């Protein structure tokens, strides 16, 4: 029996007096990769922020994560429950080294959990081992994203909300990060809710596509490798 890990029910929010999301509802099943896509201004980033409690909910919407109502819960509580959010920008401490960034990310973990987690992520992202004493500004775009993922995985999240993992990356680094996301999903059973403009690169490993338009869910589609990308652009954008 397939179980949902996240239920979003009638979620509405905005900034100041401007409403951006209007009664958004959908479910994400455990172990799935779900892509949220749409044109600029459709409310994609706002959606992730609202799910993670960074924006207040308007109305009587509800959020359920792993069977528990998390509506209005603080972000620290969500992290402890296994839900983690990676924003598009400002993910790294630029003046600290790679190992210091990892140590900062693991501050709330006890020594054993941090040590075990560090061994696990450096085994997964072995390229970081030779870069532990370098600062993020000296890394390539792909290496920076791998460091961001490594910092997240120290917490062994059940689900990651990830805003544009491919932003600013070269085609080669997009492939590197795409393969890393596939590995996270397949080998660690990490559920992923992704926002990404590069739909073509995502649909080959995503299970479901949710299209946002004018702050509302326009449709959702189960994906496979034969999905016609032109159909997406004609419907959602």
CSV table of C-alpha atoms in Angstrom, one decimal:
chain,number,residue,atom,x,y,z
A,1,UNK,CA,0.0,0.0,0.0
A,2,UNK,CA,1.4,3.4,-1.0
A,3,UNK,CA,1.5,5.9,1.8
A,4,UNK,CA,1.6,9.7,1.4
A,5,UNK,CA,4.3,11.4,3.4
A,6,UNK,CA,3.0,15.0,2.7
A,7,UNK,CA,-0.5,16.2,2.3
A,8,UNK,CA,-1.1,19.9,1.4
A,9,UNK,CA,-4.8,20.8,1.9
A,10,UNK,CA,-6.2,24.2,0.8
A,11,UNK,CA,-3.0,26.1,1.3
A,12,UNK,CA,-3.2,29.9,0.8
A,13,UNK,CA,-0.7,32.5,1.6
A,14,UNK,CA,1.1,35.6,0.3
A,15,UNK,CA,3.2,38.6,1.1
A,16,UNK,CA,1.6,41.6,2.9
A,17,UNK,CA,-1.8,42.0,1.3
A,18,UNK,CA,-0.9,40.3,-1.9
A,19,UNK,CA,-2.1,36.7,-2.1
A,20,UNK,CA,0.1,34.4,-4.1
A,21,UNK,CA,-1.3,30.9,-3.4
A,22,UNK,CA,-5.0,30.0,-3.7
A,23,UNK,CA,-6.2,26.8,-2.0
A,24,UNK,CA,-3.4,24.6,-3.2
A,25,UNK,CA,-3.9,20.9,-2.5
A,26,UNK,CA,-1.8,17.9,-3.5
A,27,UNK,CA,-0.1,14.8,-2.0
A,28,UNK,CA,3.4,13.4,-2.2
A,29,UNK,CA,3.9,9.7,-1.7
A,30,UNK,CA,6.8,8.2,0.3
A,31,UNK,CA,9.8,7.6,-1.8
A,32,UNK,CA,8.6,9.7,-4.8
A,33,UNK,CA,10.3,12.5,-6.6
A,34,UNK,CA,7.8,15.2,-7.4
A,35,UNK,CA,8.5,18.2,-9.6
A,36,UNK,CA,6.7,21.5,-9.2
A,37,UNK,CA,6.9,23.6,-12.3
A,38,UNK,CA,5.3,26.6,-13.9
A,39,UNK,CA,6.1,30.0,-15.2
A,40,UNK,CA,7.8,32.8,-13.2
A,41,UNK,CA,5.4,34.2,-10.6
A,42,UNK,CA,3.3,31.1,-10.5
A,43,UNK,CA,4.0,30.7,-6.7
A,44,UNK,CA,6.5,27.8,-6.8
A,45,UNK,CA,9.1,29.2,-4.3
A,46,UNK,CA,6.3,30.6,-2.1
A,47,UNK,CA,4.8,27.1,-1.9
A,48,UNK,CA,8.0,25.6,-0.4
A,49,UNK,CA,8.3,28.5,2.0
A,50,UNK,CA,4.7,28.0,3.2
A,51,UNK,CA,5.1,24.3,3.6
A,52,UNK,CA,8.2,24.9,5.7
A,53,UNK,CA,6.5,27.4,7.9
A,54,UNK,CA,8.4,30.4,6.6
A,55,UNK,CA,5.2,32.1,5.5
A,56,UNK,CA,1.9,32.3,7.5
A,57,UNK,CA,-1.1,30.4,6.2
A,58,UNK,CA,-4.1,32.3,5.3
A,59,UNK,CA,-7.5,30.6,6.0
A,60,UNK,CA,-8.1,27.1,7.2
A,61,UNK,CA,-5.5,25.1,5.2
A,62,UNK,CA,-3.7,22.1,6.6
A,63,UNK,CA,-0.3,20.4,6.3
A,64,UNK,CA,0.3,16.8,7.3
A,65,UNK,CA,3.7,15.3,7.3
A,66,UNK,CA,4.3,11.6,7.9
A,67,UNK,CA,0.9,11.3,9.5
A,68,UNK,CA,1.2,14.3,11.8
A,69,UNK,CA,-0.4,17.7,11.5
A,70,UNK,CA,2.4,20.2,11.1
A,71,UNK,CA,0.3,23.3,10.4
A,72,UNK,CA,1.9,26.2,12.1
A,73,UNK,CA,4.9,24.2,13.5
A,74,UNK,CA,8.2,26.1,13.7
A,75,UNK,CA,10.9,25.1,11.3
A,76,UNK,CA,13.2,23.6,14.0
A,77,UNK,CA,10.4,21.2,14.8
A,78,UNK,CA,10.0,20.2,11.2
A,79,UNK,CA,13.7,19.5,10.9
A,80,UNK,CA,13.6,17.2,13.8
A,81,UNK,CA,10.6,15.4,12.2
A,82,UNK,CA,12.7,14.8,9.1
A,83,UNK,CA,11.5,17.6,6.8
A,84,UNK,CA,14.2,19.8,5.4
A,85,UNK,CA,14.1,22.8,3.1
A,86,UNK,CA,17.0,23.9,0.8
A,87,UNK,CA,16.4,27.4,-0.6
A,88,UNK,CA,17.8,28.5,-4.0
A,89,UNK,CA,20.3,31.0,-2.5
A,90,UNK,CA,22.4,31.6,0.6
A,91,UNK,CA,22.9,28.0,1.4
A,92,UNK,CA,26.5,28.2,2.4
A,93,UNK,CA,28.8,30.1,4.8
A,94,UNK,CA,31.2,31.6,2.2
A,95,UNK,CA,34.0,32.6,4.7
A,96,UNK,CA,34.1,29.1,6.2
A,97,UNK,CA,35.8,26.0,4.8
A,98,UNK,CA,33.9,23.0,3.5
A,99,UNK,CA,34.5,21.1,6.7
A,100,UNK,CA,33.4,24.1,8.8
A,101,UNK,CA,30.2,24.4,6.7
A,102,UNK,CA,29.5,20.7,7.5
A,103,UNK,CA,30.2,21.3,11.2
A,104,UNK,CA,27.8,24.2,11.2
A,105,UNK,CA,25.1,22.1,9.6
A,106,UNK,CA,25.6,19.4,12.2
A,107,UNK,CA,25.6,21.7,15.3
A,108,UNK,CA,22.3,20.2,16.6
A,109,UNK,CA,23.6,16.6,16.3
A,110,UNK,CA,25.4,14.8,19.0
A,111,UNK,CA,29.1,13.8,18.3
A,112,UNK,CA,28.3,10.3,17.3
A,113,UNK,CA,25.5,11.2,14.9
A,114,UNK,CA,27.7,13.9,13.3
A,115,UNK,CA,30.7,11.6,12.9
A,116,UNK,CA,28.6,8.9,11.4
A,117,UNK,CA,26.7,11.3,9.2
A,118,UNK,CA,30.0,13.0,8.0
A,119,UNK,CA,31.4,9.6,7.1
A,120,UNK,CA,28.2,8.8,5.1
A,121,UNK,CA,28.1,12.0,3.1
A,122,UNK,CA,31.8,12.1,2.3
A,123,UNK,CA,31.5,8.5,1.1
A,124,UNK,CA,28.5,9.5,-1.1
A,125,UNK,CA,30.1,12.8,-2.3
A,126,UNK,CA,33.8,11.7,-2.4
A,127,UNK,CA,34.9,14.7,-4.4
A,128,UNK,CA,34.4,16.9,-1.3
A,129,UNK,CA,37.1,14.9,0.6
A,130,UNK,CA,39.9,16.7,-1.2
A,131,UNK,CA,38.2,20.1,-0.8
A,132,UNK,CA,37.5,20.0,3.0
A,133,UNK,CA,39.9,22.9,3.6
A,134,UNK,CA,38.7,25.1,0.8
A,135,UNK,CA,36.0,27.8,0.9
A,136,UNK,CA,32.8,27.5,-1.1
A,137,UNK,CA,33.8,30.4,-3.3
A,138,UNK,CA,36.6,28.3,-4.7
A,139,UNK,CA,34.3,25.4,-5.7
A,140,UNK,CA,32.5,24.9,-9.0
A,141,UNK,CA,28.8,25.3,-9.1
A,142,UNK,CA,28.3,21.5,-9.0
A,143,UNK,CA,30.6,21.1,-6.0
A,144,UNK,CA,28.7,23.9,-4.2
A,145,UNK,CA,25.4,22.0,-4.7
A,146,UNK,CA,27.0,18.8,-3.5
A,147,UNK,CA,28.2,20.5,-0.4
A,148,UNK,CA,24.6,21.9,0.1
A,149,UNK,CA,23.2,18.3,-0.3
A,150,UNK,CA,25.9,16.9,2.1
A,151,UNK,CA,25.0,19.5,4.8
A,152,UNK,CA,21.3,18.5,4.4
A,153,UNK,CA,22.0,14.7,4.5
A,154,UNK,CA,23.8,15.0,7.8
A,155,UNK,CA,20.3,15.1,9.3
A,156,UNK,CA,19.1,12.0,7.4
A,157,UNK,CA,15.9,13.7,6.3
A,158,UNK,CA,12.8,11.7,5.2
A,159,UNK,CA,11.9,14.5,2.7
A,160,UNK,CA,13.7,17.4,1.1
A,161,UNK,CA,12.1,20.5,-0.3
A,162,UNK,CA,14.6,21.8,-2.9
A,163,UNK,CA,14.3,25.1,-4.7
A,164,UNK,CA,16.0,25.0,-8.1
A,165,UNK,CA,18.9,22.6,-7.6
A,166,UNK,CA,20.1,23.2,-11.2
A,167,UNK,CA,20.2,27.0,-11.1
A,168,UNK,CA,23.3,28.4,-12.6
A,169,UNK,CA,24.9,25.1,-13.4
A,170,UNK,CA,26.7,23.9,-16.5
A,171,UNK,CA,25.2,21.0,-18.5
A,172,UNK,CA,27.9,18.7,-17.0
A,173,UNK,CA,27.2,19.8,-13.4
A,174,UNK,CA,23.4,19.4,-14.0
A,175,UNK,CA,24.1,15.8,-14.8
A,176,UNK,CA,26.2,15.4,-11.7
A,177,UNK,CA,23.5,16.9,-9.4
A,178,UNK,CA,20.7,15.0,-11.2
A,179,UNK,CA,22.5,11.7,-10.7
A,180,UNK,CA,23.1,12.6,-7.0
A,181,UNK,CA,19.4,13.3,-6.5
A,182,UNK,CA,18.5,10.0,-8.1
A,183,UNK,CA,20.9,8.2,-5.8
A,184,UNK,CA,19.4,9.9,-2.8
A,185,UNK,CA,16.0,8.8,-3.8
A,186,UNK,CA,16.9,5.3,-4.8
A,187,UNK,CA,19.4,4.3,-2.2
A,188,UNK,CA,18.4,6.4,0.8
A,189,UNK,CA,14.6,6.4,0.1
A,190,UNK,CA,14.6,10.2,0.4
A,191,UNK,CA,11.4,11.8,-0.8
A,192,UNK,CA,12.0,14.9,-3.0
A,193,UNK,CA,9.8,17.8,-3.8
A,194,UNK,CA,11.7,19.9,-6.4
A,195,UNK,CA,11.2,23.2,-8.0
A,196,UNK,CA,13.0,23.5,-11.3
A,197,UNK,CA,12.7,25.4,-14.5
A,198,UNK,CA,14.7,22.7,-16.4
A,199,UNK,CA,11.8,20.3,-16.7
A,200,UNK,CA,13.4,18.2,-19.4
A,201,UNK,CA,16.3,17.2,-17.1
A,202,UNK,CA,13.9,16.3,-14.2
A,203,UNK,CA,11.2,14.3,-15.9
A,204,UNK,CA,13.5,11.4,-16.6
A,205,UNK,CA,13.7,10.6,-12.9
A,206,UNK,CA,10.6,12.3,-11.4
A,207,UNK,CA,7.5,10.3,-10.6
A,208,UNK,CA,5.0,13.2,-10.8
A,209,UNK,CA,4.7,16.7,-12.2
A,210,UNK,CA,2.6,19.3,-10.5
A,211,UNK,CA,1.9,22.4,-12.6
A,212,UNK,CA,1.2,25.7,-10.9
A,213,UNK,CA,-0.4,28.6,-12.7
A,214,UNK,CA,-1.5,31.9,-11.1
A,215,UNK,CA,-0.9,30.4,-7.7
A,216,UNK,CA,-3.2,27.4,-8.2
A,217,UNK,CA,-2.7,23.8,-9.1
A,218,UNK,CA,-3.6,23.6,-12.7
A,219,UNK,CA,-3.1,19.8,-13.1
A,220,UNK,CA,-0.8,16.9,-11.9
A,221,UNK,CA,0.6,14.2,-14.1
A,222,UNK,CA,2.3,10.9,-13.4
A,223,UNK,CA,5.5,10.8,-15.4
A,224,UNK,CA,7.6,8.3,-17.4
A,225,UNK,CA,10.6,8.6,-19.7
A,226,UNK,CA,8.3,8.9,-22.7
A,227,UNK,CA,6.5,12.0,-21.4
A,228,UNK,CA,6.2,14.7,-24.1
A,229,UNK,CA,7.9,17.8,-22.8
A,230,UNK,CA,6.1,20.0,-25.4
A,231,UNK,CA,2.8,18.9,-23.8
A,232,UNK,CA,4.0,20.4,-20.5
A,233,UNK,CA,4.9,23.7,-22.1
A,234,UNK,CA,1.5,23.9,-23.9
A,235,UNK,CA,-0.5,23.2,-20.7
A,236,UNK,CA,1.4,24.7,-17.8
A,237,UNK,CA,3.4,27.7,-19.0
